[in-house]
Amino acid sequence: MDDGGVLSTDFLLATLISLIIISALVGFANTSIDTAKSTEFSKAKMVGETVARSINMVYTQGPGDELNITLPGDFNYNITIKNINGKAAVVVNYNNRESISYLIFNTNKINEIPMLPNKTYNIRNEDNSIIIVEVK
């Protein structure tokens, strides 16, 4: 074979190896991004479970009990207290994914309120009804 044929074969082989390496790097980058999103969704779920646990604790302590809770603000999510099939639930939305934590009482005993990151809320039990208000 002449020098031109060897050069073409070497070039094709080098191009093939480069494409394989680039494909692998893109795959690793996508995996890293998915892992980061999954980690942040797990953090959002933990925040929702903390809110649900706090609300349940105030409810079980009885009338007159209250506490303040500050939601972390290091990523973007929103929490809503709402009625799902007749049960009160804390619903966390993050990046088009949803996590639901049910409360131990019915929805007629809690006000439905959106809760946002980096804000403080007062949760209080008034005659076995839960009232949640933003602390300003």
PDB file of C-alpha atoms in Angstrom:
ATOM      1  CA  MET A   1       0.000   0.000   0.000  1.00  0.00           C
ATOM      2  CA  ASP A   2       1.197   3.520  -0.633  1.00  0.00           C
ATOM      3  CA  ASP A   3       1.687   6.248   1.935  1.00  0.00           C
ATOM      4  CA  GLY A   4      -1.683   7.875   1.113  1.00  0.00           C
ATOM      5  CA  GLY A   5      -3.594   4.696   1.972  1.00  0.00           C
ATOM      6  CA  VAL A   6      -1.832   4.258   5.313  1.00  0.00           C
ATOM      7  CA  LEU A   7      -2.493   7.869   6.207  1.00  0.00           C
ATOM      8  CA  SER A   8      -6.191   7.499   5.406  1.00  0.00           C
ATOM      9  CA  THR A   9      -6.455   4.330   7.512  1.00  0.00           C
ATOM     10  CA  ASP A  10      -4.675   6.008  10.439  1.00  0.00           C
ATOM     11  CA  PHE A  11      -6.956   9.022  10.153  1.00  0.00           C
ATOM     12  CA  LEU A  12     -10.095   6.840  10.130  1.00  0.00           C
ATOM     13  CA  LEU A  13      -8.878   4.857  13.138  1.00  0.00           C
ATOM     14  CA  ALA A  14      -8.036   8.041  15.087  1.00  0.00           C
ATOM     15  CA  THR A  15     -11.446   9.519  14.216  1.00  0.00           C
ATOM     16  CA  LEU A  16     -13.202   6.349  15.376  1.00  0.00           C
ATOM     17  CA  ILE A  17     -11.329   6.341  18.693  1.00  0.00           C
ATOM     18  CA  SER A  18     -12.098  10.054  19.187  1.00  0.00           C
ATOM     19  CA  LEU A  19     -15.814   9.458  18.583  1.00  0.00           C
ATOM     20  CA  ILE A  20     -15.850   6.596  21.088  1.00  0.00           C
ATOM     21  CA  ILE A  21     -14.161   8.761  23.734  1.00  0.00           C
ATOM     22  CA  ILE A  22     -16.515  11.698  23.101  1.00  0.00           C
ATOM     23  CA  SER A  23     -19.558   9.399  23.317  1.00  0.00           C
ATOM     24  CA  ALA A  24     -18.343   8.028  26.645  1.00  0.00           C
ATOM     25  CA  LEU A  25     -17.781  11.531  28.044  1.00  0.00           C
ATOM     26  CA  VAL A  26     -21.269  12.646  27.000  1.00  0.00           C
ATOM     27  CA  GLY A  27     -22.725   9.558  28.688  1.00  0.00           C
ATOM     28  CA  PHE A  28     -20.847  10.316  31.910  1.00  0.00           C
ATOM     29  CA  ALA A  29     -22.015  13.946  31.831  1.00  0.00           C
ATOM     30  CA  ASN A  30     -25.662  12.892  31.415  1.00  0.00           C
ATOM     31  CA  THR A  31     -25.334  10.430  34.291  1.00  0.00           C
ATOM     32  CA  SER A  32     -23.877  13.172  36.510  1.00  0.00           C
ATOM     33  CA  ILE A  33     -26.700  15.570  35.660  1.00  0.00           C
ATOM     34  CA  ASP A  34     -29.345  12.901  36.360  1.00  0.00           C
ATOM     35  CA  THR A  35     -27.675  12.079  39.681  1.00  0.00           C
ATOM     36  CA  ALA A  36     -27.657  15.758  40.699  1.00  0.00           C
ATOM     37  CA  LYS A  37     -31.360  16.141  39.835  1.00  0.00           C
ATOM     38  CA  SER A  38     -32.206  12.972  41.744  1.00  0.00           C
ATOM     39  CA  THR A  39     -30.248  14.200  44.769  1.00  0.00           C
ATOM     40  CA  GLU A  40     -32.071  17.540  44.772  1.00  0.00           C
ATOM     41  CA  PHE A  41     -35.449  15.773  44.455  1.00  0.00           C
ATOM     42  CA  SER A  42     -34.485  13.652  47.472  1.00  0.00           C
ATOM     43  CA  LYS A  43     -33.691  16.856  49.376  1.00  0.00           C
ATOM     44  CA  ALA A  44     -37.079  18.297  48.366  1.00  0.00           C
ATOM     45  CA  LYS A  45     -38.816  15.116  49.574  1.00  0.00           C
ATOM     46  CA  MET A  46     -36.993  15.387  52.914  1.00  0.00           C
ATOM     47  CA  VAL A  47     -38.168  18.996  53.298  1.00  0.00           C
ATOM     48  CA  GLY A  48     -41.753  17.877  52.611  1.00  0.00           C
ATOM     49  CA  GLU A  49     -41.483  15.056  55.141  1.00  0.00           C
ATOM     50  CA  THR A  50     -40.090  17.491  57.717  1.00  0.00           C
ATOM     51  CA  VAL A  51     -43.054  19.827  57.134  1.00  0.00           C
ATOM     52  CA  ALA A  52     -45.507  16.905  57.444  1.00  0.00           C
ATOM     53  CA  ARG A  53     -43.814  15.666  60.635  1.00  0.00           C
ATOM     54  CA  SER A  54     -43.928  19.186  62.129  1.00  0.00           C
ATOM     55  CA  ILE A  55     -47.623  19.601  61.297  1.00  0.00           C
ATOM     56  CA  ASN A  56     -48.465  16.163  62.724  1.00  0.00           C
ATOM     57  CA  MET A  57     -46.488  16.933  65.887  1.00  0.00           C
ATOM     58  CA  VAL A  58     -48.336  20.227  66.464  1.00  0.00           C
ATOM     59  CA  TYR A  59     -51.663  18.460  65.872  1.00  0.00           C
ATOM     60  CA  THR A  60     -50.940  15.605  68.298  1.00  0.00           C
ATOM     61  CA  GLN A  61     -49.662  17.976  71.017  1.00  0.00           C
ATOM     62  CA  GLY A  62     -53.154  19.454  71.187  1.00  0.00           C
ATOM     63  CA  PRO A  63     -54.703  22.918  71.206  1.00  0.00           C
ATOM     64  CA  GLY A  64     -52.345  25.777  71.975  1.00  0.00           C
ATOM     65  CA  ASP A  65     -49.214  24.092  70.614  1.00  0.00           C
ATOM     66  CA  GLU A  66     -47.257  25.883  67.900  1.00  0.00           C
ATOM     67  CA  LEU A  67     -43.860  26.013  66.245  1.00  0.00           C
ATOM     68  CA  ASN A  68     -42.017  27.931  63.559  1.00  0.00           C
ATOM     69  CA  ILE A  69     -40.357  26.176  60.647  1.00  0.00           C
ATOM     70  CA  THR A  70     -37.960  27.761  58.145  1.00  0.00           C
ATOM     71  CA  LEU A  71     -37.748  26.085  54.760  1.00  0.00           C
ATOM     72  CA  PRO A  72     -34.289  25.804  53.191  1.00  0.00           C
ATOM     73  CA  GLY A  73     -33.675  28.043  50.196  1.00  0.00           C
ATOM     74  CA  ASP A  74     -30.682  26.486  48.469  1.00  0.00           C
ATOM     75  CA  PHE A  75     -32.750  25.099  45.549  1.00  0.00           C
ATOM     76  CA  ASN A  76     -36.110  25.820  43.908  1.00  0.00           C
ATOM     77  CA  TYR A  77     -39.184  23.796  44.953  1.00  0.00           C
ATOM     78  CA  ASN A  78     -42.652  24.520  46.244  1.00  0.00           C
ATOM     79  CA  ILE A  79     -44.798  22.885  48.885  1.00  0.00           C
ATOM     80  CA  THR A  80     -48.582  22.926  49.010  1.00  0.00           C
ATOM     81  CA  ILE A  81     -50.864  21.693  51.756  1.00  0.00           C
ATOM     82  CA  LYS A  82     -53.946  20.333  50.026  1.00  0.00           C
ATOM     83  CA  ASN A  83     -56.794  17.840  49.928  1.00  0.00           C
ATOM     84  CA  ILE A  84     -56.098  14.585  48.100  1.00  0.00           C
ATOM     85  CA  ASN A  85     -59.055  12.192  48.114  1.00  0.00           C
ATOM     86  CA  GLY A  86     -60.346  13.573  51.416  1.00  0.00           C
ATOM     87  CA  LYS A  87     -56.994  13.407  53.207  1.00  0.00           C
ATOM     88  CA  ALA A  88     -54.703  16.287  54.067  1.00  0.00           C
ATOM     89  CA  ALA A  89     -51.324  16.021  52.363  1.00  0.00           C
ATOM     90  CA  VAL A  90     -48.062  17.900  51.998  1.00  0.00           C
ATOM     91  CA  VAL A  91     -47.239  17.965  48.277  1.00  0.00           C
ATOM     92  CA  VAL A  92     -43.713  18.871  47.151  1.00  0.00           C
ATOM     93  CA  ASN A  93     -43.106  19.839  43.524  1.00  0.00           C
ATOM     94  CA  TYR A  94     -39.579  19.932  42.170  1.00  0.00           C
ATOM     95  CA  ASN A  95     -38.511  19.862  38.527  1.00  0.00           C
ATOM     96  CA  ASN A  96     -41.823  18.388  37.277  1.00  0.00           C
ATOM     97  CA  ARG A  97     -41.720  15.639  39.917  1.00  0.00           C
ATOM     98  CA  GLU A  98     -44.070  15.342  42.876  1.00  0.00           C
ATOM     99  CA  SER A  99     -43.784  13.820  46.334  1.00  0.00           C
ATOM    100  CA  ILE A 100     -46.783  13.387  48.643  1.00  0.00           C
ATOM    101  CA  SER A 101     -46.698  12.985  52.439  1.00  0.00           C
ATOM    102  CA  TYR A 102     -50.098  12.370  54.020  1.00  0.00           C
ATOM    103  CA  LEU A 103     -51.035  13.931  57.347  1.00  0.00           C
ATOM    104  CA  ILE A 104     -52.755  12.107  60.207  1.00  0.00           C
ATOM    105  CA  PHE A 105     -55.969  14.142  60.113  1.00  0.00           C
ATOM    106  CA  ASN A 106     -58.648  15.183  57.605  1.00  0.00           C
ATOM    107  CA  THR A 107     -58.441  18.234  55.375  1.00  0.00           C
ATOM    108  CA  ASN A 108     -61.204  20.115  57.167  1.00  0.00           C
ATOM    109  CA  LYS A 109     -58.738  20.630  60.031  1.00  0.00           C
ATOM    110  CA  ILE A 110     -56.039  22.542  58.111  1.00  0.00           C
ATOM    111  CA  ASN A 111     -55.827  25.615  55.926  1.00  0.00           C
ATOM    112  CA  GLU A 112     -54.486  24.952  52.425  1.00  0.00           C
ATOM    113  CA  ILE A 113     -51.455  27.144  51.858  1.00  0.00           C
ATOM    114  CA  PRO A 114     -48.494  27.252  49.466  1.00  0.00           C
ATOM    115  CA  MET A 115     -45.096  27.213  51.189  1.00  0.00           C
ATOM    116  CA  LEU A 116     -41.987  28.587  49.471  1.00  0.00           C
ATOM    117  CA  PRO A 117     -38.246  28.118  50.023  1.00  0.00           C
ATOM    118  CA  ASN A 118     -36.337  30.443  52.331  1.00  0.00           C
ATOM    119  CA  LYS A 119     -39.461  31.525  54.227  1.00  0.00           C
ATOM    120  CA  THR A 120     -40.541  30.917  57.819  1.00  0.00           C
ATOM    121  CA  TYR A 121     -43.997  29.610  58.707  1.00  0.00           C
ATOM    122  CA  ASN A 122     -45.846  29.407  62.009  1.00  0.00           C
ATOM    123  CA  ILE A 123     -47.794  26.183  62.511  1.00  0.00           C
ATOM    124  CA  ARG A 124     -50.297  26.295  65.374  1.00  0.00           C
ATOM    125  CA  ASN A 125     -53.103  24.174  66.751  1.00  0.00           C
ATOM    126  CA  GLU A 126     -56.274  26.163  67.420  1.00  0.00           C
ATOM    127  CA  ASP A 127     -59.032  23.910  68.795  1.00  0.00           C
ATOM    128  CA  ASN A 128     -57.616  20.883  66.930  1.00  0.00           C
ATOM    129  CA  SER A 129     -57.446  22.757  63.625  1.00  0.00           C
ATOM    130  CA  ILE A 130     -54.033  23.500  62.131  1.00  0.00           C
ATOM    131  CA  ILE A 131     -53.397  27.082  61.057  1.00  0.00           C
ATOM    132  CA  ILE A 132     -50.278  27.813  58.991  1.00  0.00           C
ATOM    133  CA  VAL A 133     -49.213  31.401  58.334  1.00  0.00           C
ATOM    134  CA  GLU A 134     -46.076  32.940  56.911  1.00  0.00           C
ATOM    135  CA  VAL A 135     -43.981  34.775  59.497  1.00  0.00           C
ATOM    136  CA  LYS A 136     -42.956  38.165  58.129  1.00  0.00           C
TER     137      LYS A 136
END
